[in-house]
mmCIF file of C-alpha atoms in Angstrom:
data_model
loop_
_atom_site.group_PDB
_atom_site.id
_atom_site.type_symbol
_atom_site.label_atom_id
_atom_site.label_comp_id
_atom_site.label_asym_id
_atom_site.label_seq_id
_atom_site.Cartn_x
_atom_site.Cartn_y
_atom_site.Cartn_z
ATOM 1 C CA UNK A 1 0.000 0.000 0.000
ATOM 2 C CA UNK A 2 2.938 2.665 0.894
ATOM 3 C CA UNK A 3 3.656 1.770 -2.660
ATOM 4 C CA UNK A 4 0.909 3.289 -3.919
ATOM 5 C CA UNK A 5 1.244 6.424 -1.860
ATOM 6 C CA UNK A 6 4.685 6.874 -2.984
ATOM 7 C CA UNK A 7 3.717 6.257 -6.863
ATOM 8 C CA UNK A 8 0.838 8.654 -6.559
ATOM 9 C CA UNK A 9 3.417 11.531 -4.974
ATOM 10 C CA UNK A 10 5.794 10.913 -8.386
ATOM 11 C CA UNK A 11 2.789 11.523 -10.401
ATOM 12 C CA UNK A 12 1.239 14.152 -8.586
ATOM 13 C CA UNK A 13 4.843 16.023 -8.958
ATOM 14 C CA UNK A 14 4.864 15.506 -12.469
ATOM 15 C CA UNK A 15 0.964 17.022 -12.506
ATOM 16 C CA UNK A 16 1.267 20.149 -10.662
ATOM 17 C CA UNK A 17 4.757 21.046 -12.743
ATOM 18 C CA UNK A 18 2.752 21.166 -15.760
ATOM 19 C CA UNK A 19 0.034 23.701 -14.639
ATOM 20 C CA UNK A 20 0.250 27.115 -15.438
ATOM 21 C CA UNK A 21 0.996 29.158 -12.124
ATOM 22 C CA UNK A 22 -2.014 31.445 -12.904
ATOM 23 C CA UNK A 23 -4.965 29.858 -14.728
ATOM 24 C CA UNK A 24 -8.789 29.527 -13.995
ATOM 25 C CA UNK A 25 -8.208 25.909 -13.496
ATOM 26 C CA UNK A 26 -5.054 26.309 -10.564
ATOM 27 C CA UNK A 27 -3.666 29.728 -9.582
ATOM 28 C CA UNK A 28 -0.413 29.412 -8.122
ATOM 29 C CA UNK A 29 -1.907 29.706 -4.347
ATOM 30 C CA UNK A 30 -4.301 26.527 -4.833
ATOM 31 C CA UNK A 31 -0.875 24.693 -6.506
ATOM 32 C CA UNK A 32 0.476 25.363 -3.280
ATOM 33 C CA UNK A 33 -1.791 24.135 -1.222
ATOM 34 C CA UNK A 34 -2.838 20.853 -3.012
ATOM 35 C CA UNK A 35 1.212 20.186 -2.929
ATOM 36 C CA UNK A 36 0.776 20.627 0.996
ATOM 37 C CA UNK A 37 -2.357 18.796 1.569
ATOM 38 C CA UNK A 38 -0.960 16.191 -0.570
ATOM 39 C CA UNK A 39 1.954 15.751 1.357
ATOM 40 C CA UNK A 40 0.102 15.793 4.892
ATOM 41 C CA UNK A 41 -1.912 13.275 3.505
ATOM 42 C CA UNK A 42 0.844 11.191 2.214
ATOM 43 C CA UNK A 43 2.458 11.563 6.097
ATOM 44 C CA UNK A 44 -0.594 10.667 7.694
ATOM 45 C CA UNK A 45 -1.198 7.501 5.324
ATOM 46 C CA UNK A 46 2.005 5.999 6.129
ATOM 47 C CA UNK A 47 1.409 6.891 9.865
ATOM 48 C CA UNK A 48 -2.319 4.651 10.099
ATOM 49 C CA UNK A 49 -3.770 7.901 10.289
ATOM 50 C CA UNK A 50 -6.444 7.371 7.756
ATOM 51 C CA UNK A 51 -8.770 9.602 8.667
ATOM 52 C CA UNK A 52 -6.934 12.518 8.477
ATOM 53 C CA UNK A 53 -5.174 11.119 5.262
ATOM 54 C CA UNK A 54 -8.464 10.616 3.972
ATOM 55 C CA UNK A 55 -9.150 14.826 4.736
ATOM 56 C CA UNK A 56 -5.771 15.679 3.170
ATOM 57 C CA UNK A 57 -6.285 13.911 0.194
ATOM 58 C CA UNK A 58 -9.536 15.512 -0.245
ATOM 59 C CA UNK A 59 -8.516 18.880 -0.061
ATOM 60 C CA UNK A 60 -5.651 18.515 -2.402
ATOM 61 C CA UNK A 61 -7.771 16.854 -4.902
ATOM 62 C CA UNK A 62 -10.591 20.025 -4.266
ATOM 63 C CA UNK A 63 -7.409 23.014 -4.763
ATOM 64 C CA UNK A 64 -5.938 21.011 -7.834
ATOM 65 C CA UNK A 65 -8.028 18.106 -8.921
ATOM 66 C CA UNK A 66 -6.202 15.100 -10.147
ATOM 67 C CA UNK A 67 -6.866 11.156 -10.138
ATOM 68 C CA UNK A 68 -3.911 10.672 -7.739
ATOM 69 C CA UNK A 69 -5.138 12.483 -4.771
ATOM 70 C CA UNK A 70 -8.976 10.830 -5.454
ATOM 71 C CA UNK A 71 -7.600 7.475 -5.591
ATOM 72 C CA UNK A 72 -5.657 7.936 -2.541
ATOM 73 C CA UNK A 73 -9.033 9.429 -0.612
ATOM 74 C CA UNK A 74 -10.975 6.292 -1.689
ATOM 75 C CA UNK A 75 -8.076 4.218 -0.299
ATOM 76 C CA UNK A 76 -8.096 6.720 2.786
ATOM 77 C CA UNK A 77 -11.783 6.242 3.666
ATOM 78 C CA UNK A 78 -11.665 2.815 2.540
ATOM 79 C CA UNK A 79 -9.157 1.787 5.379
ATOM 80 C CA UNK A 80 -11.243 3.620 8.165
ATOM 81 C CA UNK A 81 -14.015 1.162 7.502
ATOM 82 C CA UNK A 82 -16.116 4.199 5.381
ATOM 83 C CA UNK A 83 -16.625 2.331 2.650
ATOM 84 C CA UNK A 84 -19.907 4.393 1.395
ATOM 85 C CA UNK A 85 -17.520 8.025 1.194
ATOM 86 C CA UNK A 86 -14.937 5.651 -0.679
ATOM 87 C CA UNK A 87 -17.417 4.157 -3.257
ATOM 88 C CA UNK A 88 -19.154 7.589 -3.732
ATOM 89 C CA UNK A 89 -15.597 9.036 -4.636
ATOM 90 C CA UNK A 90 -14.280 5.720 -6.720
ATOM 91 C CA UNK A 91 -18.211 6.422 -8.889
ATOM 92 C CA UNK A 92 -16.857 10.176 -9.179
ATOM 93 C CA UNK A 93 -13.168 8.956 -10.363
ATOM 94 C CA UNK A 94 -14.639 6.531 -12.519
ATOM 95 C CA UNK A 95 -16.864 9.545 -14.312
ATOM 96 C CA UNK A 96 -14.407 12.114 -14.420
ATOM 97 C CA UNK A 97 -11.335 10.329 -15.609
ATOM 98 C CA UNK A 98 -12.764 8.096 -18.085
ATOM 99 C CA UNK A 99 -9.894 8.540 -19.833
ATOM 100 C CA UNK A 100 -7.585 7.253 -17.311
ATOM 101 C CA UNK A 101 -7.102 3.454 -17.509
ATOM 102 C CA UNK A 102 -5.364 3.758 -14.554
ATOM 103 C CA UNK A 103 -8.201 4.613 -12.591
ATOM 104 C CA UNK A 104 -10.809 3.480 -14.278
ATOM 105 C CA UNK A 105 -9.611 -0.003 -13.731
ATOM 106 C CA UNK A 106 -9.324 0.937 -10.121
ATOM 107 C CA UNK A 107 -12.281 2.617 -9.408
ATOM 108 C CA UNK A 108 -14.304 -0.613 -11.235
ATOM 109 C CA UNK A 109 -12.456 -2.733 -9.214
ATOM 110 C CA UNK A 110 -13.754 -0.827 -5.963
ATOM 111 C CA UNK A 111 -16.935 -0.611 -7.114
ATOM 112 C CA UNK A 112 -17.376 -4.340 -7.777
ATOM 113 C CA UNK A 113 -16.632 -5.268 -4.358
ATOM 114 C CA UNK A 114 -18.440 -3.100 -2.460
ATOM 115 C CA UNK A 115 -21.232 -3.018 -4.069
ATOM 116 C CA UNK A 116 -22.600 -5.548 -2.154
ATOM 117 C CA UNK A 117 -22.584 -3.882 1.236
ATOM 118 C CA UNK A 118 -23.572 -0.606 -0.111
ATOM 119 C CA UNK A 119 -27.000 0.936 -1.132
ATOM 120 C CA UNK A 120 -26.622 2.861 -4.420
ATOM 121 C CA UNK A 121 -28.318 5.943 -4.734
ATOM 122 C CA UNK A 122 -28.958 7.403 -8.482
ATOM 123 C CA UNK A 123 -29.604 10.954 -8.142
ATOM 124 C CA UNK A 124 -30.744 13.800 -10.942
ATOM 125 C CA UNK A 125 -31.594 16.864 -10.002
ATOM 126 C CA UNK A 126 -33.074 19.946 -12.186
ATOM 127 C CA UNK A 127 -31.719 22.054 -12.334
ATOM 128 C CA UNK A 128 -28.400 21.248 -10.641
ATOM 129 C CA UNK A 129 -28.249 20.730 -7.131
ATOM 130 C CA UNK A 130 -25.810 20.451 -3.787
ATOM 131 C CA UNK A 131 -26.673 17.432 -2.430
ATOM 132 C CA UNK A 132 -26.183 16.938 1.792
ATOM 133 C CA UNK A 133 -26.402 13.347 3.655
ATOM 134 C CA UNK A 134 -26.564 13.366 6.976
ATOM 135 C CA UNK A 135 -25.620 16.357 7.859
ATOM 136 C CA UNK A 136 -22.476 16.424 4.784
ATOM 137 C CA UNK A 137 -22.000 17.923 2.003
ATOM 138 C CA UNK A 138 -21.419 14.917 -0.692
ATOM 139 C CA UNK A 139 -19.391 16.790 -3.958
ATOM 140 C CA UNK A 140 -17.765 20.302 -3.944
ATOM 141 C CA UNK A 141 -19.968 21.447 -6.728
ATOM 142 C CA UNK A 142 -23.250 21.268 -7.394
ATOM 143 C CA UNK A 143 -24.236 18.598 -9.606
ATOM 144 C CA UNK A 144 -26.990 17.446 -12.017
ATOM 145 C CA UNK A 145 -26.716 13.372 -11.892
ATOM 146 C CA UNK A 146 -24.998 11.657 -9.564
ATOM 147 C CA UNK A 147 -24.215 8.279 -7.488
ATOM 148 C CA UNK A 148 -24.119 8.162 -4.044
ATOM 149 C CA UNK A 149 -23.513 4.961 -1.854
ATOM 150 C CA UNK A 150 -25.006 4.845 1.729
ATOM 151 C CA UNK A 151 -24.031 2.175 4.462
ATOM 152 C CA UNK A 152 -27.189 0.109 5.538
ATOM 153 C CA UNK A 153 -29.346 2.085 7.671
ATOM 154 C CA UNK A 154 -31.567 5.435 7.901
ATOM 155 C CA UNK A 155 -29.991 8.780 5.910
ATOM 156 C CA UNK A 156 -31.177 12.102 5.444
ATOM 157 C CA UNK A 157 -30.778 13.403 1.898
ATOM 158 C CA UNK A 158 -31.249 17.082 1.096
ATOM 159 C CA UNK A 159 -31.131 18.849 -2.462
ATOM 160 C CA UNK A 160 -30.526 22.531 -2.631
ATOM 161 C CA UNK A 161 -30.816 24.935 -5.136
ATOM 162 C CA UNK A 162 -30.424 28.493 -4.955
ATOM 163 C CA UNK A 163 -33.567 31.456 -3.755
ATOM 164 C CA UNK A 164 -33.282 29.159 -0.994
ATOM 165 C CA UNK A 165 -34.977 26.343 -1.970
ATOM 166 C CA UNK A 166 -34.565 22.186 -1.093
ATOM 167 C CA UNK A 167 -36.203 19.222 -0.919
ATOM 168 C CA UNK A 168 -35.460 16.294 1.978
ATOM 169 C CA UNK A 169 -36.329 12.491 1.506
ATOM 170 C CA UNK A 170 -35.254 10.034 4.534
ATOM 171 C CA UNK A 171 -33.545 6.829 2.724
ATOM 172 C CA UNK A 172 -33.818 3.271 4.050
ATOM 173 C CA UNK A 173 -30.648 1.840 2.678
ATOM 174 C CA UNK A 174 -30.212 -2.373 2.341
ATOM 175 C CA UNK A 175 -26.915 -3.914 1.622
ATOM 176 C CA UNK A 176 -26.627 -4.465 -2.097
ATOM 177 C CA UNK A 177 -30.173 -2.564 -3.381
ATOM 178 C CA UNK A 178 -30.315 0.232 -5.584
ATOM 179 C CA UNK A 179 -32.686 3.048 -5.735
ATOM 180 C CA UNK A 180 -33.079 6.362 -8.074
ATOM 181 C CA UNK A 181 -34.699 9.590 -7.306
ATOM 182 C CA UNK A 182 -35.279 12.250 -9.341
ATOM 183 C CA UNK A 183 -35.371 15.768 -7.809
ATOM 184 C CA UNK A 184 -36.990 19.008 -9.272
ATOM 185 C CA UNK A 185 -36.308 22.260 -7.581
ATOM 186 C CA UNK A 186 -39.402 23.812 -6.181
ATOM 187 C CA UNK A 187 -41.050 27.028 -7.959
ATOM 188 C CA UNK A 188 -39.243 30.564 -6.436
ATOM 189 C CA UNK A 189 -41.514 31.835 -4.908
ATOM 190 C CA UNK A 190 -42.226 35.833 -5.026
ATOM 191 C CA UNK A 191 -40.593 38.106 -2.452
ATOM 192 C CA UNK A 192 -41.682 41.007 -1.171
ATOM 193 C CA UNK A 193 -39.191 44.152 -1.930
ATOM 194 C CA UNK A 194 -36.635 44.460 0.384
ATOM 195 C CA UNK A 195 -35.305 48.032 1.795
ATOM 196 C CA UNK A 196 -32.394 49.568 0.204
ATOM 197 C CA UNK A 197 -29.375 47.948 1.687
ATOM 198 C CA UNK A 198 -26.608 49.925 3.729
ATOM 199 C CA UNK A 199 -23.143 50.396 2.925
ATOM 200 C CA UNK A 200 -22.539 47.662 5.939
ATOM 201 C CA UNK A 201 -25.131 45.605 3.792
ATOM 202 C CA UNK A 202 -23.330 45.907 0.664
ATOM 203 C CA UNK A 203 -20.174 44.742 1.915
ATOM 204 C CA UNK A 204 -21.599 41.890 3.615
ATOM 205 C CA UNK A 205 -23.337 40.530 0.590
ATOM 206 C CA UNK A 206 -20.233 40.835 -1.276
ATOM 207 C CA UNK A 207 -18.480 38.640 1.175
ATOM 208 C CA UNK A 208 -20.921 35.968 -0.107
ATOM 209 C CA UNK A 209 -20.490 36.307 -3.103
ATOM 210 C CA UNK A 210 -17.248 37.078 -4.447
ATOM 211 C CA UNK A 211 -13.893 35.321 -4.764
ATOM 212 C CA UNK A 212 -12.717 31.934 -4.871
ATOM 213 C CA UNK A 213 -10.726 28.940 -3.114
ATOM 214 C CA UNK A 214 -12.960 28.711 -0.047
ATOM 215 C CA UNK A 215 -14.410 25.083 0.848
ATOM 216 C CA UNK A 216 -17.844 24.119 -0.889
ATOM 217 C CA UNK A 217 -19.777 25.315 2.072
ATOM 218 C CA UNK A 218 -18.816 28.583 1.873
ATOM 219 C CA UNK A 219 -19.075 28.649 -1.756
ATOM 220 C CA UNK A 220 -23.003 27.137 -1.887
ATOM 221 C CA UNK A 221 -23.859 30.121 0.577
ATOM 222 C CA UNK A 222 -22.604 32.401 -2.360
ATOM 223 C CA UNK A 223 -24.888 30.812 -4.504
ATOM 224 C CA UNK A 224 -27.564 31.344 -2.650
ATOM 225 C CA UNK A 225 -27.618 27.675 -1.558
ATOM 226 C CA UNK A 226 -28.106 28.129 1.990
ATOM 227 C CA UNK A 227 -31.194 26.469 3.723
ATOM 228 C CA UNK A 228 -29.677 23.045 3.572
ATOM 229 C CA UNK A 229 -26.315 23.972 4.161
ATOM 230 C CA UNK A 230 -26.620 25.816 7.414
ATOM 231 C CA UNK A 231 -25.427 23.179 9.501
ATOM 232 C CA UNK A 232 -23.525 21.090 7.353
ATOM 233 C CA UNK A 233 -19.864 19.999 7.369
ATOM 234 C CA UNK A 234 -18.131 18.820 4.137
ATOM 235 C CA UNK A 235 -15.908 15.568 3.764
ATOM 236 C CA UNK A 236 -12.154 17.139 4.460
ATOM 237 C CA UNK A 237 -14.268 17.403 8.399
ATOM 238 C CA UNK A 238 -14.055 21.595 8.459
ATOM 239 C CA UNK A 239 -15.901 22.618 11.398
ATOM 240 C CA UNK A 240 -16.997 26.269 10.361
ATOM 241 C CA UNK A 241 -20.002 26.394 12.369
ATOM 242 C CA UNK A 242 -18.600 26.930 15.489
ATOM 243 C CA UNK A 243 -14.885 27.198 15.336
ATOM 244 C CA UNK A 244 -14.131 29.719 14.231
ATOM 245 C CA UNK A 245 -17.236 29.879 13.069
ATOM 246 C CA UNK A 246 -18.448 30.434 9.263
ATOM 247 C CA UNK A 247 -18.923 34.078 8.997
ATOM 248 C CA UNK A 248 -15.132 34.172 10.150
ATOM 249 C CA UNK A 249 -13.815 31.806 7.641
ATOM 250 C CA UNK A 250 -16.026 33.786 4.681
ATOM 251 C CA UNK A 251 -14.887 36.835 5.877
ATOM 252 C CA UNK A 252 -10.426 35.772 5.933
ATOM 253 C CA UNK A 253 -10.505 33.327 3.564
ATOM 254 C CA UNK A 254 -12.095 34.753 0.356
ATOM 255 C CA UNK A 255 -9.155 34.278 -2.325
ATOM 256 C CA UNK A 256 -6.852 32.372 0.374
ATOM 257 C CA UNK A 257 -7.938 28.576 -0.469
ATOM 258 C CA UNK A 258 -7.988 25.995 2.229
ATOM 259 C CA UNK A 259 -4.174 27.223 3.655
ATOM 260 C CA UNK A 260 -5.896 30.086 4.815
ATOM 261 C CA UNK A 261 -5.248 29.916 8.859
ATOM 262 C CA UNK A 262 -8.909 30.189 9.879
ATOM 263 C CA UNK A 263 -10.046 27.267 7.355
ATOM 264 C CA UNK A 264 -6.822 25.221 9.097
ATOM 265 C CA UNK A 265 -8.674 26.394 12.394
ATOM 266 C CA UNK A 266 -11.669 24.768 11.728
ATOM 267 C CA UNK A 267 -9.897 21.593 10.283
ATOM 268 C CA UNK A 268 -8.140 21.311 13.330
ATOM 269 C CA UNK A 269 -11.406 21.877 16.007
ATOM 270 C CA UNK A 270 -12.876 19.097 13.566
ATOM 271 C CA UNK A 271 -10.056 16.575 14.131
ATOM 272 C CA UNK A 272 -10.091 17.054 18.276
#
């Protein structure tokens, strides 16, 4: 297994020296900071610490995304027993880098032998939603189809799209069943005017929605994405609700990515 860690780092090396430094795709910052993550991660993997390998992973694969740092996240969550995060991520891999024998062939191979411990959830939404389960926010983006894999048991799925509105549905989910469900975003409803808002106000609402690099959290609240999200925590285990709290992450971290010391903060409150 180290092998695989230590392959992935050669590759990932190889990856970020062929990105521009400043791009849409990977400013220099978010290079950075995927290079870190990746390393912590790669530390923490060969130390057992799989959960917080699993975290690191994540986050390098949300600054720079790249089939190394995914693959080593579904191994992460894989050896902490959380087998439904691992085949939700190996379903994502084997989507997005179709391409990629590499990992298609490993992500298949994953698949195929959890399947039958899992529930598999088919999910479309319309228009595009961010998608919560229990309390966690399952893909950095929001998304229109998806599959999601749930451990047997009760889960609480939210959709969100943005003028605040969601949907919830409470899953049963059976070792080795399937399921689909097909979510439609609710009408918008009409609002009454609101008053003109105050210098204070303007500032405050362009905290929310300007800038990039924060976690998907923060980013779904600049959408307008915010009634499901209010007390959810995404996968890399940030705790912005109470430490330091989220209005202090949105308000140090815009253009900062997940280095920035108050997102670390949180990461670290999470872990404790």
């Amino acid at each position: 297994m180290q092998s695989h860690v230590l392959s992935s780092v050669a590759a990932l090396v190889v990856v970020l020296s062929c990105l521009p430094a400043r791009s849409e795709e990977a400013d220099a910052s978010r290079v950075r900071a995927a290079a870190q993550e990746f390393d912590a991660g790669r530390r923490a993997f060969q130390n057992e610490d799989f959960t917080s390998a699993a975290a690191h992973f994540e986050n390098a694969y949300r600054d720079v995304p790249t089939p190394e740092a995914l693959r080593l996240a579904i191994r992460s969550h894989d050896r902490t027993g959380n087998r439904a995060r691992a085949a939700t991520l190996a379903a994502l891999a084997f989507r997005t880098y179709g391409d990629d024998p590499t990992t298609v062939a490993f992500a298949k191979e994953y698949l195929d032998a959890a399947a039958g411990a899992l529930h598999e959830v088919t999910i479309s939404c319309e228009p595009a939603c961010a998608l919560v389960v229990d309390q966690r926010a399952i893909f950095d983006d929001p998304v229109v189809d998806a599959r999601v894999f749930l451990a047997p048991g009760s889960h609480a799925l939210e959709a969100a799209w943005s003028e605040e509105r969601s949907r919830k549905e409470t899953l049963t989910a059976r070792a080795g069943a399937t399921s689909r469900l097909q979510l439609q975003a609710p009408a918008v409803l009409p609002r009454e005017p609101e008053a003109t808002p105050s210098a204070t106000g303007s500032a405050d609402a362009d905290v929310l929605t300007t800038g990039g690099g924060l976690p998907p959290i923060v980013a779904y609240v600049g959408m307008g994405i915010t009634t499901v999200l209010a007390g959810a925590t995404v996968w890399s285990g940030l705790d912005t609700k109470s430490n330091p709290g989220r209005d202090v992450v949105e308000e140090k971290c815009l253009d900062q990515g997940e280095s920035c010391p108050e997102y670390q903060q949180g990461l670290d409150a999470q872990k404790r």
